[in-house]
XYZ file of C-alpha atoms in Angstrom:
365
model
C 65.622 106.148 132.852
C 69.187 108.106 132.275
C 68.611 111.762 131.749
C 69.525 112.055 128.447
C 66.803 109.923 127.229
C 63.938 111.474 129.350
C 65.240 114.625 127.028
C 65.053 113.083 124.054
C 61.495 111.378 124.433
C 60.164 115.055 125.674
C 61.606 116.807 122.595
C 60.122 113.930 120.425
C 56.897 114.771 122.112
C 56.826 118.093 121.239
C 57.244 117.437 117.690
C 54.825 117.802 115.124
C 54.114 114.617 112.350
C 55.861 116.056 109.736
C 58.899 117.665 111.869
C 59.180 114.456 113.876
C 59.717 112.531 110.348
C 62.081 114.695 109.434
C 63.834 114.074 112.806
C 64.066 110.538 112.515
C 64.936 110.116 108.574
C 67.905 112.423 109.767
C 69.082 110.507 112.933
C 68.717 107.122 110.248
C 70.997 109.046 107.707
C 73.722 109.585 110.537
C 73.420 106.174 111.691
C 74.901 104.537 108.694
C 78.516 104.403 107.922
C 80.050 107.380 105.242
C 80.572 105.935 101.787
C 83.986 106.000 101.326
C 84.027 106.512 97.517
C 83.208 110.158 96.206
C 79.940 110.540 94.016
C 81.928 111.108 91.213
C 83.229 107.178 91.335
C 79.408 106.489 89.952
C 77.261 103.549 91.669
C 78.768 100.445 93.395
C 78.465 97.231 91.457
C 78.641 93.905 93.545
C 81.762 91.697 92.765
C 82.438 88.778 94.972
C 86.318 88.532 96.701
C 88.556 85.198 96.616
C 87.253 84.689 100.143
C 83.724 84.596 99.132
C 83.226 87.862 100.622
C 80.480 90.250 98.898
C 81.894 93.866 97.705
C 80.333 97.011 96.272
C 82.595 98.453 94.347
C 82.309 101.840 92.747
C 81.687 101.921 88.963
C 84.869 103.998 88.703
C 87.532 103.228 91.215
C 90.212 106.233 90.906
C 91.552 105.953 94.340
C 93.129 102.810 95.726
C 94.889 101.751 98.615
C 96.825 99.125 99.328
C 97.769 96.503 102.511
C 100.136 93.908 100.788
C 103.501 93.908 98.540
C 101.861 91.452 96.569
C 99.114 93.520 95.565
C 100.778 96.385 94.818
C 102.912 94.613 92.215
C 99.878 93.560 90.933
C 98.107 97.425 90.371
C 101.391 98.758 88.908
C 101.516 95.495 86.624
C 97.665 95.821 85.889
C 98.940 99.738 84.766
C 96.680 101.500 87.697
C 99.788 102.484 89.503
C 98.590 106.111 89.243
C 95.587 105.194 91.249
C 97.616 103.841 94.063
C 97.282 106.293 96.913
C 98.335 104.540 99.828
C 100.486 101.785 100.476
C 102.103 99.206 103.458
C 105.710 99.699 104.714
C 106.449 96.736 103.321
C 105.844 98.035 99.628
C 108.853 98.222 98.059
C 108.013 97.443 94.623
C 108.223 99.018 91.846
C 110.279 101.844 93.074
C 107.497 104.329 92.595
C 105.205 102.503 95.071
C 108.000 103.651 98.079
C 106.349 107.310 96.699
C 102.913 106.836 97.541
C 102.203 107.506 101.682
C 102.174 104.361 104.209
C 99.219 103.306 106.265
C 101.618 101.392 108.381
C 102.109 97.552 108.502
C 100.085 95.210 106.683
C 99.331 93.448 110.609
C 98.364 96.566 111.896
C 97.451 99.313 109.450
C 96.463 102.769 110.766
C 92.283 102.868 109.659
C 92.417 106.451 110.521
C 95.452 107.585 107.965
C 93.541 104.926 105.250
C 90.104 106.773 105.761
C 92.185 110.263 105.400
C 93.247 108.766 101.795
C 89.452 108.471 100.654
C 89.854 105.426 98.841
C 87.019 104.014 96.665
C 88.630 100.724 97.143
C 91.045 99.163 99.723
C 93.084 95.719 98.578
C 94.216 93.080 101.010
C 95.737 89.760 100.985
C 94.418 87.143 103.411
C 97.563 85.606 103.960
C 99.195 88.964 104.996
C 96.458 90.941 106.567
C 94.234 90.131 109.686
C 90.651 89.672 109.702
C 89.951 92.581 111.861
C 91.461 95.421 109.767
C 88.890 94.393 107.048
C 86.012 94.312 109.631
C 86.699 97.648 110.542
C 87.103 98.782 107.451
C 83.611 97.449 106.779
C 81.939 99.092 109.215
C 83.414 102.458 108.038
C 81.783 101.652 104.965
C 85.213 101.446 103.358
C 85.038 98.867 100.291
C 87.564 95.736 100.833
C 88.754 93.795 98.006
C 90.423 90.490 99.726
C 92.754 87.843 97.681
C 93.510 84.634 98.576
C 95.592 82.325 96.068
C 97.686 79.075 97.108
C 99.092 77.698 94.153
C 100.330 80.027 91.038
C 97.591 78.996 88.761
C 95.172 80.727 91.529
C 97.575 83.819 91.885
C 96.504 83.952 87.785
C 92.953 83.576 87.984
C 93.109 85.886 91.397
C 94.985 88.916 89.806
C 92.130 88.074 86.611
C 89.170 88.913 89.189
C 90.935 91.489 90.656
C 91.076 93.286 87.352
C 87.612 92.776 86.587
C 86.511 94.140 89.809
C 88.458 97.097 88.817
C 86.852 97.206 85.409
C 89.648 96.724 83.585
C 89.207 92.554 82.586
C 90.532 92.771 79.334
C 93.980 93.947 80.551
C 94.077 91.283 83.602
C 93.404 88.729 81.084
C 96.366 90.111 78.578
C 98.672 89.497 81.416
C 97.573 86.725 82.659
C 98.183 85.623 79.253
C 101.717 86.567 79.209
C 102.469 84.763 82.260
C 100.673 81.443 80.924
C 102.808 81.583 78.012
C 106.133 81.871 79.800
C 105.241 79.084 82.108
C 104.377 77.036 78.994
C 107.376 77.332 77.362
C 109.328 76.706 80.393
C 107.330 73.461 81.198
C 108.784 72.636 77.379
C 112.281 73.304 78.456
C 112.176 71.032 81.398
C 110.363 67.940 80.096
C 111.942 65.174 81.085
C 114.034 66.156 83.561
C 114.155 64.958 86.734
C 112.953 67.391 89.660
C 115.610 68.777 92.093
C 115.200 68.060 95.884
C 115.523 71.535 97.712
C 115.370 73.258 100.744
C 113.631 76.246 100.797
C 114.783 78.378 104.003
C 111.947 81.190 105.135
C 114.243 82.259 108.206
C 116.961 80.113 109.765
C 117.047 80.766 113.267
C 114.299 79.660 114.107
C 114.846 77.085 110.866
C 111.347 77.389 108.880
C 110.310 76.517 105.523
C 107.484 75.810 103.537
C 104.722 73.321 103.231
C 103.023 71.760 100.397
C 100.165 73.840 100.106
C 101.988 76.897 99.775
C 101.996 78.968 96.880
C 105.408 78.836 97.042
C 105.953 75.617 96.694
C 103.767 75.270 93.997
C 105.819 78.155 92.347
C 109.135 75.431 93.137
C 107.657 72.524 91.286
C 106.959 74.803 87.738
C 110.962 75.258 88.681
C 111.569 71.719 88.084
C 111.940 71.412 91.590
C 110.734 69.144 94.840
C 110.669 70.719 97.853
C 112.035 67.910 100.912
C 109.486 69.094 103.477
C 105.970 67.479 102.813
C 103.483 68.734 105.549
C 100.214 70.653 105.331
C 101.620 73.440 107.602
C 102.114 76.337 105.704
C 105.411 77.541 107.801
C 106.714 74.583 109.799
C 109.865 74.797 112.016
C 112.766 72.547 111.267
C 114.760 71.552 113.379
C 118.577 71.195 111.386
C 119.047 67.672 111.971
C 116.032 66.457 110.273
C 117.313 68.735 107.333
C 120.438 66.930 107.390
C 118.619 63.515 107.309
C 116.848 64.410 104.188
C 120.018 65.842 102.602
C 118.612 68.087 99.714
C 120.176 68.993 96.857
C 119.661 72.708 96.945
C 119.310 74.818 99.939
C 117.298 78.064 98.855
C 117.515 81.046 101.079
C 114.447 83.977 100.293
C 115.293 87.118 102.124
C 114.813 90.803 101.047
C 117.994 92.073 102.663
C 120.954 90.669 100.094
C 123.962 91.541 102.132
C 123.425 90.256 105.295
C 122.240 87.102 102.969
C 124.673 86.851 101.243
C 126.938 86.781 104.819
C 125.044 84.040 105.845
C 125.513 81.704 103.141
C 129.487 82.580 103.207
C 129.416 81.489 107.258
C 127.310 77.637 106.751
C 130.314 75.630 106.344
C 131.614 76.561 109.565
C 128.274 76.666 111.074
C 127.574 73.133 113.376
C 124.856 71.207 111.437
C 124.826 73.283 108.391
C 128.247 72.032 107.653
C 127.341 68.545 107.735
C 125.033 69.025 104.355
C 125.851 67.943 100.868
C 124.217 71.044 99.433
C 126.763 73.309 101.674
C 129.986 71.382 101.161
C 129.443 71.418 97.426
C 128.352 75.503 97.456
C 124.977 73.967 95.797
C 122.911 77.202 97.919
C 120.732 80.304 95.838
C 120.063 83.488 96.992
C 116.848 84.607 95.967
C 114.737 87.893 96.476
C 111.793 88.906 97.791
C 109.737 88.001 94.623
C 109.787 83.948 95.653
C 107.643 85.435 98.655
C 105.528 87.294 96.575
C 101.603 86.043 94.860
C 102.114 88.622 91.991
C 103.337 88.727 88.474
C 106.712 88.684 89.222
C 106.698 85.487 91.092
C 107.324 84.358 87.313
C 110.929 85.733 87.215
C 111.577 84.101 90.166
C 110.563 80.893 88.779
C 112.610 81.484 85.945
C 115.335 82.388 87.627
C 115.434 79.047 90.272
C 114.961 76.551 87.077
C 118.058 78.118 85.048
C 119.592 77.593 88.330
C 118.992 74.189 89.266
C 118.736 72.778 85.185
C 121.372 74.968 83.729
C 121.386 71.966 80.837
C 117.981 73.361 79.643
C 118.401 76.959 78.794
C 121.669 76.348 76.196
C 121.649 78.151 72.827
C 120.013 75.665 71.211
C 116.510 76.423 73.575
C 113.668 77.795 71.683
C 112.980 80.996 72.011
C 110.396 82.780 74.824
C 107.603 84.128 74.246
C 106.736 87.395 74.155
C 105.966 89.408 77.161
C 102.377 91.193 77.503
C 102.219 94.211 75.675
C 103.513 97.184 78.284
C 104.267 94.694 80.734
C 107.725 94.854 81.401
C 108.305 98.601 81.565
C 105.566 99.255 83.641
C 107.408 96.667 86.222
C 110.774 97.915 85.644
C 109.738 102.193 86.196
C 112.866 102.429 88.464
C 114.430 99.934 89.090
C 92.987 75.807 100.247
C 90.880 76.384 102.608
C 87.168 76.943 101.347
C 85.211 79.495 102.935
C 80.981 78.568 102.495
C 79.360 81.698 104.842
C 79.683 85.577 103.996
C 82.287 87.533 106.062
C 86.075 86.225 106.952
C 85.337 83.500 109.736
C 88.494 81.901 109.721
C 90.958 84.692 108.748
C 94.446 83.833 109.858
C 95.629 85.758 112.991
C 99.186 86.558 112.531
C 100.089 87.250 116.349
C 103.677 85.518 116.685
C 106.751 87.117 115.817
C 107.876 83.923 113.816
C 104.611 84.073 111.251
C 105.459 88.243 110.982
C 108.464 87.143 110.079
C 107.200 85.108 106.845
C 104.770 87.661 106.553
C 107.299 91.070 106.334
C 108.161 90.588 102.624
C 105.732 88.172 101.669
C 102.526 88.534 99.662
């Protein structure tokens, strides 16, 4: 028997009935994990996650952080930017996010500088955070909100939860609403025309893309689009002469980092294999931003912005109208600037290990 507990068991000993309760409702009370939300944030309710995970949630949640782009879009759309405390490097988005302190990368978040933030609630995205961070964060008694959305009409009825879990439904579901109408009346732009065949290019050296079951491609398709690559792996690698087989129309680049982009696309026609496609000899190739990579409300503009591209023909004078944006919506955007999961917990998280699946993962979600 170690020392220490031939100590304890004589002090125990010595104690009388009522002392010795004491001791042990005490050494109970220590045992369990600090609450990370402040009394003032009221009781915890019990909302259920897009993983199927179980979270208490305070009544009142004033102080959030959170690990994905994605997500922050989504709180600043939702109008709860002021409750954002903490943020990923990756959160760029609006520009007042960049204000708010980092807890590091989204693969590998520092638990001690979110615990220093006392959130009430912590937000992560399954597709760009690791299963681990939210276990710990668990057993710190830190509450975890997790999203998980692969196709837009889920990123919809995600952000939806997400604002009822922060008690403030009625305002998910007005922009949720606004979104629904803008992909309705583009749906009535482009009926009848036929889909594009594209290319959508994640990174190019190593060539990856997208597969069906993406979000993203999902996103391409309300575009009037059809993406050439038809596989259920969500970020396969290419290799540039099966790309020049399939000879799409449209070669779509995503990328955060415009300039060097933008270089890129000026060097394919001299580039071996690249040269040899359609979409390069005719200049057919779109630069998008970071938003094509993105689950949030703003994957919309990107959407808009790839079907003007590729069906021109459909947005003349003579279109009807849009509809009206959400009431609120677009300023606060603009301030400056499936797999099913049946048991509790995250069995089956994604490990994002490899550089290549960082790289999808640096601007995405």
């Amino acid at each position: 028997m170690s020392l220490r507990r031939t100590l304890c068991l004589r002090m125990l000993s010595r104690l009388r009935p009522a002392a010795l309760c004491l001791f042990v409702a005490t050494l109970a009370a220590e045992a369990q994990p600090a609450p990370a939300a402040t009394k003032a944030s009221g009781p915890a309710r019990s909302v259920t996650d897009d993983t199927g995970r179980t979270v208490f949630v305070p009544a009142q949640v004033r102080r959030i952080v959170s690990l994905a782009p994605s997500l922050t879009e989504t709180l600043f759309a939702l109008g709860v930017g002021d409750r954002v405390v903490g943020v990923s490097d990756y959160c760029n988005y609006p520009a007042a996010a960049r204000t708010r302190p980092s807890v590091g990368a989204p693969l590998n978040p520092s638990l001690e500088s979110i615990a220093a933030l006392r959130p009430d609630l912590v937000v992560a995205a399954k597709s760009a955070n690791r299963r681990e961070t939210v276990d710990e964060l668990a057993r710190l008694g830190i509450a975890t909100y997790a999203t998980d959305a692969h196709s837009v009409e889920q990123i919809l009825t995600s952000i939806e939860h997400l604002a009822d879990a922060l008690g403030i439904a009625e305002t998910g579901q007005q922009l949720t609403g606004a979104l629904r109408a803008r992909l309705a009346h583009l749906q009535q732009q482009l009926a009848g025309r036929t889909p594009r065949s594209v290319l959508l290019v994640v990174w190019h050296e190593p060539l990856i893309s997208i597969g069906r079951n993406t979000f993203i491609a999902d996103a391409l398709r309300y575009a009037g689009a059809s993406h050439v690559i038809e596989t259920e792996q969500d970020w396969p690698r290419l290799s540039l002469e099966e790309v020049v087989r399939l000879q799409p129309e449209y070669l779509l680049f995503a990328g955060d980092h415009a300039a060097a982009m933008a270089s890129l696309l000026a060097a394919l026609p001299q580039r071996p294999g690249w040269r040899k496609l359609a979409a390069v000899q005719q200049h057919r190739t779109l630069l998008l931003d970071e938003s094509i990579n993105r689950p949030s409300p703003r994957l919309l503009d990107a959407i808009e912005t790839i079907a003007r591209q590729l069906h021109p023909e459909a947005f003349r004078q003579n279109a009807a109208p849009s509809p009206p944006a959400a009431p609120g919506f677009a300023a606060l955007c603009s301030q400056a600037p499936a797999e099913n999961w049946t048991q509790p917990g995250l069995a089956g998280w994604p490990v994002a290990a490899d550089a290549e699946a960082d790289r999808s993962r640096r601007t995405q979600r």
